[in-house]
Amino acid sequence: MTDPSFEALPLAAPLHRVLRELDYSVPSPIQAQAIPLLLQGRDLLGCAQTGTGKTASFALPILQAIHDRPRALQPRCCRTLVLTPTRELAIQVGKSFATYGKHIRFSQTLIYGGVGQVPQVNAMRQGVDLLVATPGRLLDLIEQRHVDLSKVEFFVLDEVDRMLDMGFLRDVKKIVALLPAQRQSLFFSATLAPNIVDLARTILRDPAHVSIAPETTTAEKIRQQVCFLNREAKRPLLEQLLWEQSQAGAQKLTIVFSRTKHGANKLAKGLCASGIPADAIHGNKSQAQREKALERFKKGLTPVLVATDVAARGVDVKDVGLVVNFDLPNEPEAYVHRIGRTARAGAEGRAVSFCSEEELEFLRDIEKTIRMPIPRWDDHEWHLETLAQQHGNGRRAQQMQSPSRNGSGQGRRRPRGSSRGGR
Ligand code: AMP
């Protein structure tokens, strides 16, 4: 039997110290598995969602190496490169390194788009121990010769599934081609679809595999519910839920997901007009606006955040007690990511999804992906039993059809276009 405490891991004293200060006593499963392998210098293929403690699982061994083997900085170079799909996640990862590396001497900087490049160029002039970057801006700065990847010792690709969803495959490949062959590489993804495994093969050398919470399971601590209702009933039901939630003490924060940027804006405005302080984050907002909204949310000043999928990635706020899917996502994996915004760090959470008639097909896809029906919540005045029945019938029909997959040529129709939330 292995000792389940952090004390048993051969981490440096300043790291043990910060873990005690943070009150982390037991490593999460991914930390328990990955940290010893990474300390041995192995490459790693990790299948894990956010919320599993994944960031510390790579930050701690990297900080340990920086601590054990300090090196002089080289102009425009970095020892560690962490690639993330979004600015929010880059900021989050940078913050985590700062937290875990509080008692370690190291330098870091962030590179992402949507803001001026001059401070980023200046920060890279002397070189850094750690660079956290999104692919597009990083490539821009490399092409302008402000960044040099030839000295990278540790390379982390975080949330690769999302990176590919956002069309970064070519950029990632270009970046990988610039890395030295001698390096330790870590690859994290919430799903391991064949294209993702193919990419991992081209990057990793004899990797150890660690798999936590595969894509098809959703966090057990989340109480999931679906409401069948008319589109017009979504607003009043949301307001009722938010009012109840505002009485919920410590876990009072709520993230409401909207499929489009326009929808997110409209909803946040409408809620404010009804006396419920709410803010929206999505790709059309400037970086400064998004950060301000997140800060106000974290502090509880605006306890309701209306978000699109991509903008909410990397939002790691402990006191989110409720996630509402005002619109169901048309990509079932997004459902798993969305509800993972609640029940963070061992807390409990609730995820309520609104389903109107146009969204029945999305719901079916989601339930197939998570391999369970979402319990329905009908104890409210807007419940539409006919829709619930229709869904039940659809589900039965689907079960009866599989596994024969009849060749009738009737491809599954996706309702409306595949609008994909804002960036
Ligand atoms: P992550 O999956 O890296 O986004 O981490 C999710 C949350 O869990 C963050 O708020 C971390 O601060 C917290 N966390 C990570 N590891 C531990 C641990 N071993 N014990 C308690 N909390 C943790």
PDB file of N, CA and C in Angstrom, residues 83-125:
ATOM      1  N   LEU A  83       1.356  25.197 -22.956  1.00  0.00           N
ATOM      2  CA  LEU A  83       0.436  25.714 -23.981  1.00  0.00           C
ATOM      3  C   LEU A  83      -0.992  25.460 -23.529  1.00  0.00           C
ATOM      4  N   THR A  84      -1.821  26.496 -23.592  1.00  0.00           N
ATOM      5  CA  THR A  84      -3.233  26.337 -23.213  1.00  0.00           C
ATOM      6  C   THR A  84      -4.113  26.859 -24.357  1.00  0.00           C
ATOM      7  N   PRO A  85      -5.350  26.391 -24.464  1.00  0.00           N
ATOM      8  CA  PRO A  85      -6.197  26.862 -25.560  1.00  0.00           C
ATOM      9  C   PRO A  85      -6.685  28.298 -25.378  1.00  0.00           C
ATOM     10  N   THR A  86      -6.883  28.746 -24.144  1.00  0.00           N
ATOM     11  CA  THR A  86      -7.481  30.080 -23.946  1.00  0.00           C
ATOM     12  C   THR A  86      -6.647  30.939 -23.001  1.00  0.00           C
ATOM     13  N   ARG A  87      -6.902  32.251 -23.107  1.00  0.00           N
ATOM     14  CA  ARG A  87      -6.214  33.180 -22.208  1.00  0.00           C
ATOM     15  C   ARG A  87      -6.616  32.917 -20.762  1.00  0.00           C
ATOM     16  N   GLU A  88      -7.920  32.642 -20.564  1.00  0.00           N
ATOM     17  CA  GLU A  88      -8.374  32.427 -19.189  1.00  0.00           C
ATOM     18  C   GLU A  88      -7.623  31.274 -18.546  1.00  0.00           C
ATOM     19  N   LEU A  89      -7.471  30.197 -19.315  1.00  0.00           N
ATOM     20  CA  LEU A  89      -6.759  29.046 -18.751  1.00  0.00           C
ATOM     21  C   LEU A  89      -5.286  29.393 -18.540  1.00  0.00           C
ATOM     22  N   ALA A  90      -4.699  30.158 -19.477  1.00  0.00           N
ATOM     23  CA  ALA A  90      -3.294  30.553 -19.314  1.00  0.00           C
ATOM     24  C   ALA A  90      -3.129  31.335 -18.007  1.00  0.00           C
ATOM     25  N   ILE A  91      -4.046  32.258 -17.777  1.00  0.00           N
ATOM     26  CA  ILE A  91      -3.955  33.071 -16.550  1.00  0.00           C
ATOM     27  C   ILE A  91      -4.097  32.183 -15.316  1.00  0.00           C
ATOM     28  N   GLN A  92      -5.063  31.267 -15.405  1.00  0.00           N
ATOM     29  CA  GLN A  92      -5.305  30.352 -14.289  1.00  0.00           C
ATOM     30  C   GLN A  92      -4.073  29.494 -13.989  1.00  0.00           C
ATOM     31  N   VAL A  93      -3.464  28.965 -15.052  1.00  0.00           N
ATOM     32  CA  VAL A  93      -2.282  28.116 -14.871  1.00  0.00           C
ATOM     33  C   VAL A  93      -1.129  28.943 -14.295  1.00  0.00           C
ATOM     34  N   GLY A  94      -0.963  30.171 -14.816  1.00  0.00           N
ATOM     35  CA  GLY A  94       0.087  31.052 -14.296  1.00  0.00           C
ATOM     36  C   GLY A  94      -0.114  31.317 -12.810  1.00  0.00           C
ATOM     37  N   LYS A  95      -1.374  31.539 -12.433  1.00  0.00           N
ATOM     38  CA  LYS A  95      -1.676  31.796 -11.013  1.00  0.00           C
ATOM     39  C   LYS A  95      -1.359  30.573 -10.173  1.00  0.00           C
ATOM     40  N   SER A  96      -1.709  29.399 -10.700  1.00  0.00           N
ATOM     41  CA  SER A  96      -1.438  28.167  -9.934  1.00  0.00           C
ATOM     42  C   SER A  96       0.059  27.999  -9.717  1.00  0.00           C
ATOM     43  N   PHE A  97       0.866  28.240 -10.758  1.00  0.00           N
ATOM     44  CA  PHE A  97       2.322  28.139 -10.590  1.00  0.00           C
ATOM     45  C   PHE A  97       2.795  29.128  -9.524  1.00  0.00           C
ATOM     46  N   ALA A  98       2.240  30.359  -9.588  1.00  0.00           N
ATOM     47  CA  ALA A  98       2.661  31.363  -8.606  1.00  0.00           C
ATOM     48  C   ALA A  98       2.310  30.889  -7.197  1.00  0.00           C
ATOM     49  N   THR A  99       1.134  30.280  -7.065  1.00  0.00           N
ATOM     50  CA  THR A  99       0.721  29.793  -5.739  1.00  0.00           C
ATOM     51  C   THR A  99       1.617  28.648  -5.273  1.00  0.00           C
ATOM     52  N   TYR A 100       1.740  27.619  -6.118  1.00  0.00           N
ATOM     53  CA  TYR A 100       2.509  26.443  -5.685  1.00  0.00           C
ATOM     54  C   TYR A 100       4.004  26.764  -5.568  1.00  0.00           C
ATOM     55  N   GLY A 101       4.469  27.756  -6.347  1.00  0.00           N
ATOM     56  CA  GLY A 101       5.890  28.084  -6.323  1.00  0.00           C
ATOM     57  C   GLY A 101       6.208  29.272  -5.437  1.00  0.00           C
ATOM     58  N   LYS A 102       5.305  29.555  -4.512  1.00  0.00           N
ATOM     59  CA  LYS A 102       5.441  30.740  -3.657  1.00  0.00           C
ATOM     60  C   LYS A 102       6.800  30.810  -2.945  1.00  0.00           C
ATOM     61  N   HIS A 103       7.320  29.663  -2.538  1.00  0.00           N
ATOM     62  CA  HIS A 103       8.583  29.669  -1.781  1.00  0.00           C
ATOM     63  C   HIS A 103       9.761  29.241  -2.645  1.00  0.00           C
ATOM     64  N   ILE A 104       9.569  29.286  -3.960  1.00  0.00           N
ATOM     65  CA  ILE A 104      10.643  28.881  -4.865  1.00  0.00           C
ATOM     66  C   ILE A 104      11.017  30.075  -5.730  1.00  0.00           C
ATOM     67  N   ARG A 105      12.307  30.198  -6.003  1.00  0.00           N
ATOM     68  CA  ARG A 105      12.733  31.323  -6.838  1.00  0.00           C
ATOM     69  C   ARG A 105      12.588  30.918  -8.302  1.00  0.00           C
ATOM     70  N   PHE A 106      11.668  31.532  -8.996  1.00  0.00           N
ATOM     71  CA  PHE A 106      11.530  31.259 -10.431  1.00  0.00           C
ATOM     72  C   PHE A 106      10.815  32.436 -11.089  1.00  0.00           C
ATOM     73  N   SER A 107      10.995  32.550 -12.394  1.00  0.00           N
ATOM     74  CA  SER A 107      10.328  33.664 -13.080  1.00  0.00           C
ATOM     75  C   SER A 107       9.344  33.095 -14.094  1.00  0.00           C
ATOM     76  N   GLN A 108       8.271  33.799 -14.298  1.00  0.00           N
ATOM     77  CA  GLN A 108       7.300  33.328 -15.289  1.00  0.00           C
ATOM     78  C   GLN A 108       6.669  34.500 -16.013  1.00  0.00           C
ATOM     79  N   THR A 109       6.164  34.226 -17.199  1.00  0.00           N
ATOM     80  CA  THR A 109       5.355  35.236 -17.884  1.00  0.00           C
ATOM     81  C   THR A 109       4.290  34.549 -18.734  1.00  0.00           C
ATOM     82  N   LEU A 110       3.313  35.352 -19.152  1.00  0.00           N
ATOM     83  CA  LEU A 110       2.200  34.825 -19.947  1.00  0.00           C
ATOM     84  C   LEU A 110       2.218  35.480 -21.322  1.00  0.00           C
ATOM     85  N   ILE A 111       1.860  34.706 -22.319  1.00  0.00           N
ATOM     86  CA  ILE A 111       1.736  35.261 -23.670  1.00  0.00           C
ATOM     87  C   ILE A 111       0.386  34.815 -24.235  1.00  0.00           C
ATOM     88  N   TYR A 112      -0.474  35.800 -24.537  1.00  0.00           N
ATOM     89  CA  TYR A 112      -1.756  35.462 -25.163  1.00  0.00           C
ATOM     90  C   TYR A 112      -2.228  36.643 -25.983  1.00  0.00           C
ATOM     91  N   GLY A 113      -3.156  36.383 -26.870  1.00  0.00           N
ATOM     92  CA  GLY A 113      -3.632  37.420 -27.771  1.00  0.00           C
ATOM     93  C   GLY A 113      -4.658  38.332 -27.120  1.00  0.00           C
ATOM     94  N   GLY A 114      -5.089  39.337 -27.876  1.00  0.00           N
ATOM     95  CA  GLY A 114      -6.156  40.219 -27.389  1.00  0.00           C
ATOM     96  C   GLY A 114      -5.631  41.372 -26.555  1.00  0.00           C
ATOM     97  N   VAL A 115      -4.334  41.406 -26.300  1.00  0.00           N
ATOM     98  CA  VAL A 115      -3.730  42.517 -25.564  1.00  0.00           C
ATOM     99  C   VAL A 115      -2.464  42.923 -26.326  1.00  0.00           C
ATOM    100  N   GLY A 116      -1.906  44.066 -26.005  1.00  0.00           N
ATOM    101  CA  GLY A 116      -0.692  44.531 -26.695  1.00  0.00           C
ATOM    102  C   GLY A 116       0.464  43.558 -26.484  1.00  0.00           C
ATOM    103  N   GLN A 117       1.338  43.476 -27.478  1.00  0.00           N
ATOM    104  CA  GLN A 117       2.421  42.491 -27.354  1.00  0.00           C
ATOM    105  C   GLN A 117       3.675  43.058 -26.659  1.00  0.00           C
ATOM    106  N   VAL A 118       3.764  44.391 -26.545  1.00  0.00           N
ATOM    107  CA  VAL A 118       5.015  44.990 -26.049  1.00  0.00           C
ATOM    108  C   VAL A 118       5.407  44.476 -24.645  1.00  0.00           C
ATOM    109  N   PRO A 119       4.492  44.478 -23.680  1.00  0.00           N
ATOM    110  CA  PRO A 119       4.903  43.983 -22.355  1.00  0.00           C
ATOM    111  C   PRO A 119       5.354  42.513 -22.415  1.00  0.00           C
ATOM    112  N   GLN A 120       4.739  41.732 -23.316  1.00  0.00           N
ATOM    113  CA  GLN A 120       5.105  40.316 -23.432  1.00  0.00           C
ATOM    114  C   GLN A 120       6.522  40.195 -24.021  1.00  0.00           C
ATOM    115  N   VAL A 121       6.793  41.022 -25.022  1.00  0.00           N
ATOM    116  CA  VAL A 121       8.125  41.020 -25.641  1.00  0.00           C
ATOM    117  C   VAL A 121       9.170  41.428 -24.595  1.00  0.00           C
ATOM    118  N   ASN A 122       8.864  42.486 -23.832  1.00  0.00           N
ATOM    119  CA  ASN A 122       9.804  42.952 -22.809  1.00  0.00           C
ATOM    120  C   ASN A 122      10.063  41.870 -21.766  1.00  0.00           C
ATOM    121  N   ALA A 123       8.967  41.183 -21.379  1.00  0.00           N
ATOM    122  CA  ALA A 123       9.112  40.154 -20.349  1.00  0.00           C
ATOM    123  C   ALA A 123       9.992  39.005 -20.823  1.00  0.00           C
ATOM    124  N   MET A 124      10.019  38.765 -22.115  1.00  0.00           N
ATOM    125  CA  MET A 124      10.806  37.642 -22.648  1.00  0.00           C
ATOM    126  C   MET A 124      12.261  38.034 -22.932  1.00  0.00           C
ATOM    127  N   ARG A 125      12.551  39.325 -22.877  1.00  0.00           N
ATOM    128  CA  ARG A 125      13.879  39.791 -23.288  1.00  0.00           C
ATOM    129  C   ARG A 125      14.994  39.050 -22.555  1.00  0.00           C
TER     130      ARG A 125
END
